GROMACS .gro file of C-alpha atoms in nm:
model
  344
    1MET     CA    1  -0.124  -4.257   0.940
    2LEU     CA    2  -0.381  -4.424   0.947
    3HIS     CA    3  -0.317  -4.592   1.391
    4THR     CA    4  -0.240  -4.203   1.533
    5ASP     CA    5  -0.602  -4.086   1.270
    6LEU     CA    6  -0.788  -4.418   1.513
    7GLU     CA    7  -0.611  -4.201   1.845
    8GLU     CA    8  -0.795  -3.922   1.748
    9CYS     CA    9  -1.128  -4.048   1.555
   10VAL     CA   10  -1.163  -4.354   1.972
   11ALA     CA   11  -1.062  -4.076   2.149
   12ARG     CA   12  -1.335  -3.825   2.009
   13PHE     CA   13  -1.553  -4.106   1.982
   14VAL     CA   14  -1.530  -4.191   2.353
   15GLY     CA   15  -1.586  -3.868   2.457
   16LYS     CA   16  -1.205  -3.808   2.569
   17PRO     CA   17  -0.905  -3.633   2.512
   18ALA     CA   18  -0.625  -3.875   2.437
   19ALA     CA   19  -0.664  -4.271   2.351
   20VAL     CA   20  -0.465  -4.553   2.287
   21VAL     CA   21  -0.559  -4.856   2.096
   22PHE     CA   22  -0.398  -5.235   2.117
   23GLY     CA   23  -0.413  -5.507   1.921
   24MET     CA   24  -0.554  -5.762   2.137
   25GLY     CA   25  -0.854  -5.646   2.348
   26TYR     CA   26  -0.760  -5.901   2.665
   27VAL     CA   27  -0.459  -5.755   2.647
   28THR     CA   28  -0.552  -5.381   2.698
   29ASN     CA   29  -0.752  -5.443   3.054
   30SER     CA   30  -0.363  -5.761   3.157
   31ALA     CA   31  -0.092  -5.509   3.030
   32ILE     CA   32  -0.264  -5.171   3.131
   33LEU     CA   33  -0.378  -5.273   3.516
   34PRO     CA   34   0.027  -5.352   3.620
   35ILE     CA   35   0.099  -4.994   3.429
   36LEU     CA   36  -0.192  -4.790   3.611
   37MET     CA   37  -0.109  -5.010   3.969
   38GLY     CA   38   0.090  -5.136   4.139
   39LYS     CA   39   0.239  -5.194   4.573
   40GLY     CA   40   0.065  -4.985   4.750
   41GLY     CA   41  -0.202  -4.938   4.559
   42LEU     CA   42  -0.593  -5.096   4.596
   43ILE     CA   43  -0.815  -5.224   4.339
   44ILE     CA   44  -1.155  -5.268   4.463
   45SER     CA   45  -1.313  -5.497   4.095
   46ASP     CA   46  -1.668  -5.641   4.072
   47SER     CA   47  -1.725  -5.978   4.117
   48LEU     CA   48  -1.853  -6.082   3.766
   49ASN     CA   49  -1.506  -5.879   3.655
   50HIS     CA   50  -1.434  -6.027   3.307
   51ASN     CA   51  -1.139  -6.255   3.380
   52SER     CA   52  -0.894  -6.002   3.145
   53ILE     CA   53  -0.932  -5.741   3.449
   54VAL     CA   54  -0.848  -6.008   3.726
   55ASN     CA   55  -0.563  -6.112   3.513
   56GLY     CA   56  -0.400  -5.798   3.523
   57ALA     CA   57  -0.587  -5.642   3.872
   58ARG     CA   58  -0.305  -5.970   4.006
   59GLY     CA   59   0.027  -5.922   3.822
   60SER     CA   60  -0.040  -5.533   3.928
   61GLY     CA   61   0.081  -5.591   4.275
   62ALA     CA   62  -0.169  -5.461   4.481
   63THR     CA   63  -0.374  -5.566   4.702
   64ILE     CA   64  -0.748  -5.688   4.551
   65ARG     CA   65  -1.097  -5.652   4.723
   66VAL     CA   66  -1.416  -5.756   4.543
   67PHE     CA   67  -1.804  -5.550   4.562
   68GLN     CA   68  -2.101  -5.807   4.509
   69HIS     CA   69  -2.210  -5.730   4.134
   70ASN     CA   70  -2.349  -5.400   4.087
   71THR     CA   71  -2.406  -5.385   4.429
   72PRO     CA   72  -2.318  -4.984   4.552
   73SER     CA   73  -2.361  -5.001   4.896
   74HIS     CA   74  -2.184  -5.230   4.871
   75LEU     CA   75  -1.915  -5.089   4.698
   76GLU     CA   76  -1.950  -4.770   4.936
   77THR     CA   77  -1.847  -5.041   5.332
   78VAL     CA   78  -1.584  -5.187   5.104
   79LEU     CA   79  -1.414  -4.819   5.014
   80ARG     CA   80  -1.478  -4.660   5.429
   81GLU     CA   81  -1.358  -5.015   5.527
   82GLN     CA   82  -0.988  -4.988   5.303
   83ILE     CA   83  -0.955  -4.667   5.405
   84ALA     CA   84  -0.983  -4.697   5.713
   85GLU     CA   85  -0.743  -4.915   5.808
   86GLY     CA   86  -0.467  -4.868   5.517
   87GLN     CA   87  -0.289  -5.112   5.383
   88PRO     CA   88  -0.179  -5.453   5.592
   89ARG     CA   89   0.070  -5.450   5.851
   90THR     CA   90   0.218  -5.072   5.758
   91HIS     CA   91  -0.172  -4.889   5.814
   92ARG     CA   92  -0.008  -4.570   5.598
   93PRO     CA   93  -0.245  -4.451   5.312
   94TRP     CA   94  -0.320  -4.649   5.026
   95LYS     CA   95  -0.085  -4.515   4.708
   96LYS     CA   96  -0.446  -4.557   4.409
   97ILE     CA   97  -0.775  -4.622   4.495
   98MET     CA   98  -0.960  -4.775   4.135
   99VAL     CA   99  -1.289  -4.934   4.125
  100ILE     CA  100  -1.302  -5.121   3.811
  101VAL     CA  101  -1.649  -5.238   3.661
  102GLU     CA  102  -1.828  -5.332   3.272
  103GLY     CA  103  -2.049  -5.091   3.127
  104ILE     CA  104  -2.218  -5.433   3.002
  105TYR     CA  105  -2.155  -5.759   3.160
  106SER     CA  106  -2.124  -6.005   3.007
  107MET     CA  107  -2.257  -6.316   3.138
  108GLU     CA  108  -2.497  -6.077   3.278
  109GLY     CA  109  -2.637  -5.883   2.971
  110GLU     CA  110  -2.674  -5.616   3.335
  111LEU     CA  111  -2.609  -5.275   3.286
  112CYS     CA  112  -2.361  -5.102   3.518
  113LYS     CA  113  -2.475  -4.927   3.813
  114LEU     CA  114  -2.279  -4.614   3.703
  115PRO     CA  115  -2.437  -4.340   3.810
  116GLU     CA  116  -2.413  -4.490   4.163
  117ILE     CA  117  -2.099  -4.641   4.145
  118VAL     CA  118  -1.920  -4.250   3.980
  119SER     CA  119  -2.107  -4.051   4.330
  120ILE     CA  120  -1.942  -4.276   4.562
  121CYS     CA  121  -1.519  -4.283   4.411
  122LYS     CA  122  -1.614  -3.921   4.371
  123LYS     CA  123  -1.693  -3.870   4.744
  124TYR     CA  124  -1.430  -4.164   4.856
  125LYS     CA  125  -1.118  -3.971   4.593
  126ALA     CA  126  -1.091  -4.356   4.419
  127TYR     CA  127  -1.014  -4.371   4.041
  128VAL     CA  128  -1.299  -4.549   3.794
  129TYR     CA  129  -1.182  -4.763   3.542
  130LEU     CA  130  -1.443  -4.874   3.276
  131ASP     CA  131  -1.455  -5.153   3.038
  132GLU     CA  132  -1.677  -5.084   2.788
  133ALA     CA  133  -1.563  -5.397   2.535
  134HIS     CA  134  -1.991  -5.503   2.485
  135SER     CA  135  -2.144  -5.141   2.570
  136ILE     CA  136  -1.906  -4.942   2.358
  137GLY     CA  137  -2.059  -4.856   1.950
  138ALA     CA  138  -2.382  -5.055   2.078
  139VAL     CA  139  -2.586  -4.851   2.379
  140GLY     CA  140  -2.672  -4.530   2.425
  141LYS     CA  141  -2.824  -4.252   2.108
  142SER     CA  142  -2.512  -4.243   1.938
  143GLY     CA  143  -2.411  -4.523   2.000
  144ARG     CA  144  -2.122  -4.368   2.240
  145GLY     CA  145  -2.139  -4.705   2.558
  146VAL     CA  146  -2.333  -4.674   2.942
  147CYS     CA  147  -2.211  -4.284   2.965
  148GLU     CA  148  -2.468  -4.168   2.723
  149LEU     CA  149  -2.698  -4.402   2.777
  150LEU     CA  150  -2.743  -4.348   3.156
  151GLY     CA  151  -2.653  -4.001   3.210
  152VAL     CA  152  -2.284  -4.005   3.300
  153ASP     CA  153  -2.014  -3.751   3.158
  154THR     CA  154  -1.715  -3.925   3.086
  155ALA     CA  155  -1.513  -3.652   3.267
  156ASP     CA  156  -1.610  -3.895   3.613
  157VAL     CA  157  -1.529  -4.176   3.477
  158ASP     CA  158  -1.017  -4.152   3.475
  159VAL     CA  159  -0.956  -4.496   3.256
  160MET     CA  160  -1.227  -4.549   2.922
  161MET     CA  161  -1.144  -4.887   2.816
  162GLY     CA  162  -1.269  -5.095   2.477
  163THR     CA  163  -1.262  -5.345   2.267
  164PHE     CA  164  -1.310  -5.300   1.871
  165THR     CA  165  -1.394  -5.662   1.827
  166LYS     CA  166  -1.796  -5.642   1.902
  167SER     CA  167  -1.934  -5.340   1.726
  168PHE     CA  168  -1.632  -5.249   1.485
  169GLY     CA  169  -1.598  -5.641   1.321
  170SER     CA  170  -1.261  -5.554   1.424
  171CYS     CA  171  -0.970  -5.674   1.655
  172GLY     CA  172  -0.758  -5.450   1.922
  173GLY     CA  173  -0.840  -5.291   2.257
  174TYR     CA  174  -0.817  -4.874   2.403
  175ILE     CA  175  -0.692  -4.705   2.640
  176ALA     CA  176  -0.948  -4.392   2.667
  177GLY     CA  177  -0.802  -4.028   2.945
  178SER     CA  178  -0.670  -3.821   2.983
  179LYS     CA  179  -0.297  -3.720   2.736
  180GLU     CA  180  -0.140  -3.782   3.122
  181LEU     CA  181  -0.254  -4.089   3.136
  182VAL     CA  182  -0.244  -4.218   2.808
  183GLN     CA  183   0.178  -4.035   2.680
  184TYR     CA  184   0.274  -4.193   2.968
  185LEU     CA  185   0.105  -4.579   2.883
  186LYS     CA  186   0.272  -4.471   2.507
  187TYR     CA  187   0.609  -4.452   2.731
  188THR     CA  188   0.537  -4.727   2.939
  189CYS     CA  189   0.326  -5.003   2.837
  190PRO     CA  190   0.491  -5.334   2.714
  191ALA     CA  191   0.182  -5.415   2.510
  192HIS     CA  192   0.256  -5.101   2.333
  193LEU     CA  193   0.582  -5.101   2.307
  194TYR     CA  194   0.644  -5.501   2.224
  195GLY     CA  195   0.288  -5.551   2.070
  196THR     CA  196   0.216  -5.600   1.734
  197ALA     CA  197   0.006  -5.308   1.652
  198ILE     CA  198  -0.388  -5.361   1.486
  199SER     CA  199  -0.300  -5.430   1.089
  200PRO     CA  200  -0.336  -5.133   0.865
  201PRO     CA  201  -0.607  -5.312   0.746
  202GLY     CA  202  -0.823  -5.362   1.069
  203ALA     CA  203  -0.785  -4.949   1.134
  204GLN     CA  204  -0.956  -4.818   0.847
  205GLN     CA  205  -1.233  -5.107   0.919
  206ILE     CA  206  -1.309  -4.911   1.343
  207ILE     CA  207  -1.232  -4.574   1.121
  208SER     CA  208  -1.511  -4.617   0.941
  209SER     CA  209  -1.688  -4.835   1.112
  210ILE     CA  210  -1.652  -4.533   1.426
  211LYS     CA  211  -1.812  -4.295   1.071
  212VAL     CA  212  -2.115  -4.487   1.018
  213ILE     CA  213  -2.178  -4.440   1.318
  214LEU     CA  214  -2.174  -4.098   1.432
  215GLY     CA  215  -2.363  -4.051   1.087
  216GLU     CA  216  -2.002  -3.912   0.849
  217ASP     CA  217  -2.013  -4.138   0.599
  218GLY     CA  218  -2.336  -3.877   0.480
  219SER     CA  219  -2.614  -4.140   0.506
  220ASN     CA  220  -2.820  -4.229   0.831
  221ARG     CA  221  -2.792  -4.605   0.813
  222GLY     CA  222  -2.603  -4.528   1.143
  223ALA     CA  223  -2.897  -4.484   1.341
  224GLN     CA  224  -3.065  -4.721   1.193
  225LYS     CA  225  -2.866  -4.938   1.281
  226LEU     CA  226  -2.829  -4.834   1.681
  227ALA     CA  227  -3.244  -4.876   1.655
  228ARG     CA  228  -3.279  -5.171   1.521
  229ILE     CA  229  -3.015  -5.349   1.750
  230ARG     CA  230  -3.314  -5.171   2.051
  231GLU     CA  231  -3.559  -5.280   1.936
  232ASN     CA  232  -3.422  -5.695   1.810
  233SER     CA  233  -3.232  -5.656   2.163
  234ASN     CA  234  -3.558  -5.605   2.372
  235PHE     CA  235  -3.827  -5.783   2.135
  236PHE     CA  236  -3.622  -6.083   2.167
  237ARG     CA  237  -3.554  -6.109   2.535
  238SER     CA  238  -3.937  -5.995   2.625
  239GLU     CA  239  -4.103  -6.367   2.351
  240LEU     CA  240  -3.841  -6.537   2.575
  241GLN     CA  241  -3.922  -6.439   2.952
  242LYS     CA  242  -4.310  -6.471   2.818
  243MET     CA  243  -4.206  -6.799   2.685
  244GLY     CA  244  -4.095  -6.881   3.052
  245PHE     CA  245  -3.697  -6.885   3.001
  246GLU     CA  246  -3.551  -6.701   3.270
  247VAL     CA  247  -3.324  -6.449   3.097
  248LEU     CA  248  -3.069  -6.222   3.266
  249GLY     CA  249  -3.013  -5.900   3.247
  250ASP     CA  250  -3.164  -5.549   3.144
  251ASN     CA  251  -3.362  -5.356   2.877
  252ASP     CA  252  -3.171  -5.216   2.584
  253SER     CA  253  -2.844  -5.453   2.688
  254PRO     CA  254  -2.820  -5.658   2.384
  255VAL     CA  255  -2.628  -5.940   2.525
  256MET     CA  256  -2.907  -6.174   2.685
  257PRO     CA  257  -2.787  -6.547   2.933
  258ILE     CA  258  -3.065  -6.796   2.954
  259MET     CA  259  -2.999  -6.979   3.224
  260LEU     CA  260  -2.979  -7.355   3.175
  261TYR     CA  261  -2.814  -7.409   3.572
  262ASN     CA  262  -2.785  -7.821   3.516
  263PRO     CA  263  -2.461  -7.953   3.302
  264ALA     CA  264  -2.616  -8.184   3.061
  265LYS     CA  265  -2.846  -7.981   3.011
  266ILE     CA  266  -2.534  -7.787   2.782
  267PRO     CA  267  -2.470  -7.993   2.474
  268ALA     CA  268  -2.829  -8.143   2.451
  269PHE     CA  269  -2.963  -7.701   2.408
  270SER     CA  270  -2.680  -7.664   2.219
  271ARG     CA  271  -2.696  -7.976   1.960
  272GLU     CA  272  -3.026  -7.986   1.949
  273CYS     CA  273  -3.057  -7.577   1.823
  274LEU     CA  274  -2.763  -7.680   1.553
  275ARG     CA  275  -2.941  -7.938   1.374
  276GLN     CA  276  -3.223  -7.704   1.375
  277LYS     CA  277  -3.014  -7.483   1.214
  278VAL     CA  278  -2.979  -7.217   1.462
  279ALA     CA  279  -2.620  -7.187   1.627
  280VAL     CA  280  -2.620  -7.054   1.966
  281VAL     CA  281  -2.277  -6.971   2.201
  282THR     CA  282  -2.315  -7.228   2.562
  283VAL     CA  283  -2.098  -7.052   2.864
  284ALA     CA  284  -2.049  -7.293   3.102
  285PHE     CA  285  -1.743  -7.334   3.351
  286PRO     CA  286  -1.476  -7.180   3.395
  287ALA     CA  287  -1.637  -6.883   3.255
  288THR     CA  288  -1.903  -6.918   3.461
  289PRO     CA  289  -1.914  -7.123   3.832
  290LEU     CA  290  -1.998  -7.446   3.752
  291LEU     CA  291  -2.413  -7.422   3.836
  292LEU     CA  292  -2.470  -7.104   3.695
  293ALA     CA  293  -2.474  -7.225   3.265
  294ARG     CA  294  -2.609  -7.052   3.084
  295ALA     CA  295  -2.705  -7.019   2.661
  296ARG     CA  296  -2.569  -6.640   2.553
  297ILE     CA  297  -2.753  -6.484   2.289
  298CYS     CA  298  -2.614  -6.184   2.121
  299ILE     CA  299  -2.895  -5.973   1.914
  300SER     CA  300  -2.707  -5.825   1.674
  301ALA     CA  301  -2.847  -5.446   1.360
  302ALA     CA  302  -2.870  -5.749   1.119
  303HIS     CA  303  -3.049  -5.953   1.270
  304THR     CA  304  -3.396  -5.911   1.061
  305LYS     CA  305  -3.693  -5.984   1.208
  306GLU     CA  306  -3.781  -6.326   1.024
  307ASP     CA  307  -3.481  -6.402   1.164
  308LEU     CA  308  -3.516  -6.308   1.556
  309VAL     CA  309  -3.878  -6.500   1.534
  310LYS     CA  310  -3.788  -6.811   1.303
  311ALA     CA  311  -3.489  -6.842   1.641
  312LEU     CA  312  -3.788  -6.812   1.889
  313GLU     CA  313  -3.894  -7.081   1.729
  314VAL     CA  314  -3.707  -7.278   1.756
  315ILE     CA  315  -3.520  -7.247   2.084
  316SER     CA  316  -3.915  -7.271   2.259
  317GLY     CA  317  -3.922  -7.607   2.102
  318VAL     CA  318  -3.570  -7.676   2.214
  319GLY     CA  319  -3.657  -7.526   2.544
  320ASP     CA  320  -3.983  -7.730   2.633
  321LEU     CA  321  -3.718  -8.053   2.464
  322VAL     CA  322  -3.483  -8.012   2.669
  323GLY     CA  323  -3.671  -7.902   3.001
  324ILE     CA  324  -3.549  -7.558   3.079
  325LYS     CA  325  -3.810  -7.327   3.056
  326TYR     CA  326  -3.769  -7.227   3.512
  327PHE     CA  327  -4.121  -7.008   3.460
  328PRO     CA  328  -4.455  -7.005   3.361
  329ALA     CA  329  -4.564  -6.928   2.985
  330GLU     CA  330  -4.817  -6.681   2.961
  331PRO     CA  331  -5.116  -6.845   2.851
  332ASN     CA  332  -5.184  -6.599   2.566
  333LYS     CA  333  -4.802  -6.714   2.413
  334GLN     CA  334  -4.947  -6.915   2.173
  335HIS     CA  335  -5.156  -6.613   1.986
  336GLN     CA  336  -4.914  -6.405   2.055
  337GLU     CA  337  -4.650  -6.593   1.843
  338HIS     CA  338  -4.847  -6.625   1.551
  339GLY     CA  339  -4.982  -6.279   1.563
  340THR     CA  340  -4.629  -6.218   1.537
  341ILE     CA  341  -4.552  -6.378   1.212
  342LYS     CA  342  -4.917  -6.350   1.038
  343LEU     CA  343  -4.756  -5.937   1.090
  344GLU     CA  344  -4.435  -5.991   0.821
   0.00000   0.00000   0.00000
């Protein structure tokens, strides 16, 4: 059956013994967490985790503690305090402790400090839950996500979650882990038992995408695309920074937020770019704090150098118009821009 092939394919791709797939990415987080955790459990969540994780954690009935975004030292402090304190009122030991992080943060474009976080979780015997919605299929030498990029053994990550909507151009999500974990989820998780499965064309689309990424289709298209998305991302990010925009995130990350801050500048930036035939995604409250509005650029391997240069010209012009170049531009910017265009 197509879906069992898909589950085997995903498990092999991410480097885990087994996987289970769901029909929707958001539900993968919000329906799984209440099954894995419950009363007497402790969830320690990154402060900028996605809404699906927040809702899943709240629905689980476990105690929730938050650590400062991507700060392993603060995670260790929270873990130590909570282990010493125990459960509220009774002070009994926690039944389970789970640390939840994302591979690439969708609104920050930052890579998770996974090696440090994993070593802390090993030290305090906490489970690691990694959400790879934005990193799977996009980063790492063969597209296997942040574990491959940062050199973390997948055996050290207990629950690996990801979605098929970003790199695989389909819909749904997966959970990969030990055979026992996946078996348990298949028997107990309502999203699997009562939810609609991924449609067969959607499932085949994911299998074909994974084969392309791994080069099993007999061509090197996958490797070329992975190299191109990395080059495109790093080129676009460095050019934006040279122009004087405040760009968040790390190198190699295909997600790059341009900070706008002022809520009135959100529609101004978006509509002016659209008028000049460049569609940008702007993110405002409630997805981000009220005064931390941003435009989120997601780079794909399908963008050509001409596309990127054109987009940079428009974004630069609109940035001057709206007044969001919060840093001084590099003085030789003009020559570089002309140089880039002449190179093409």
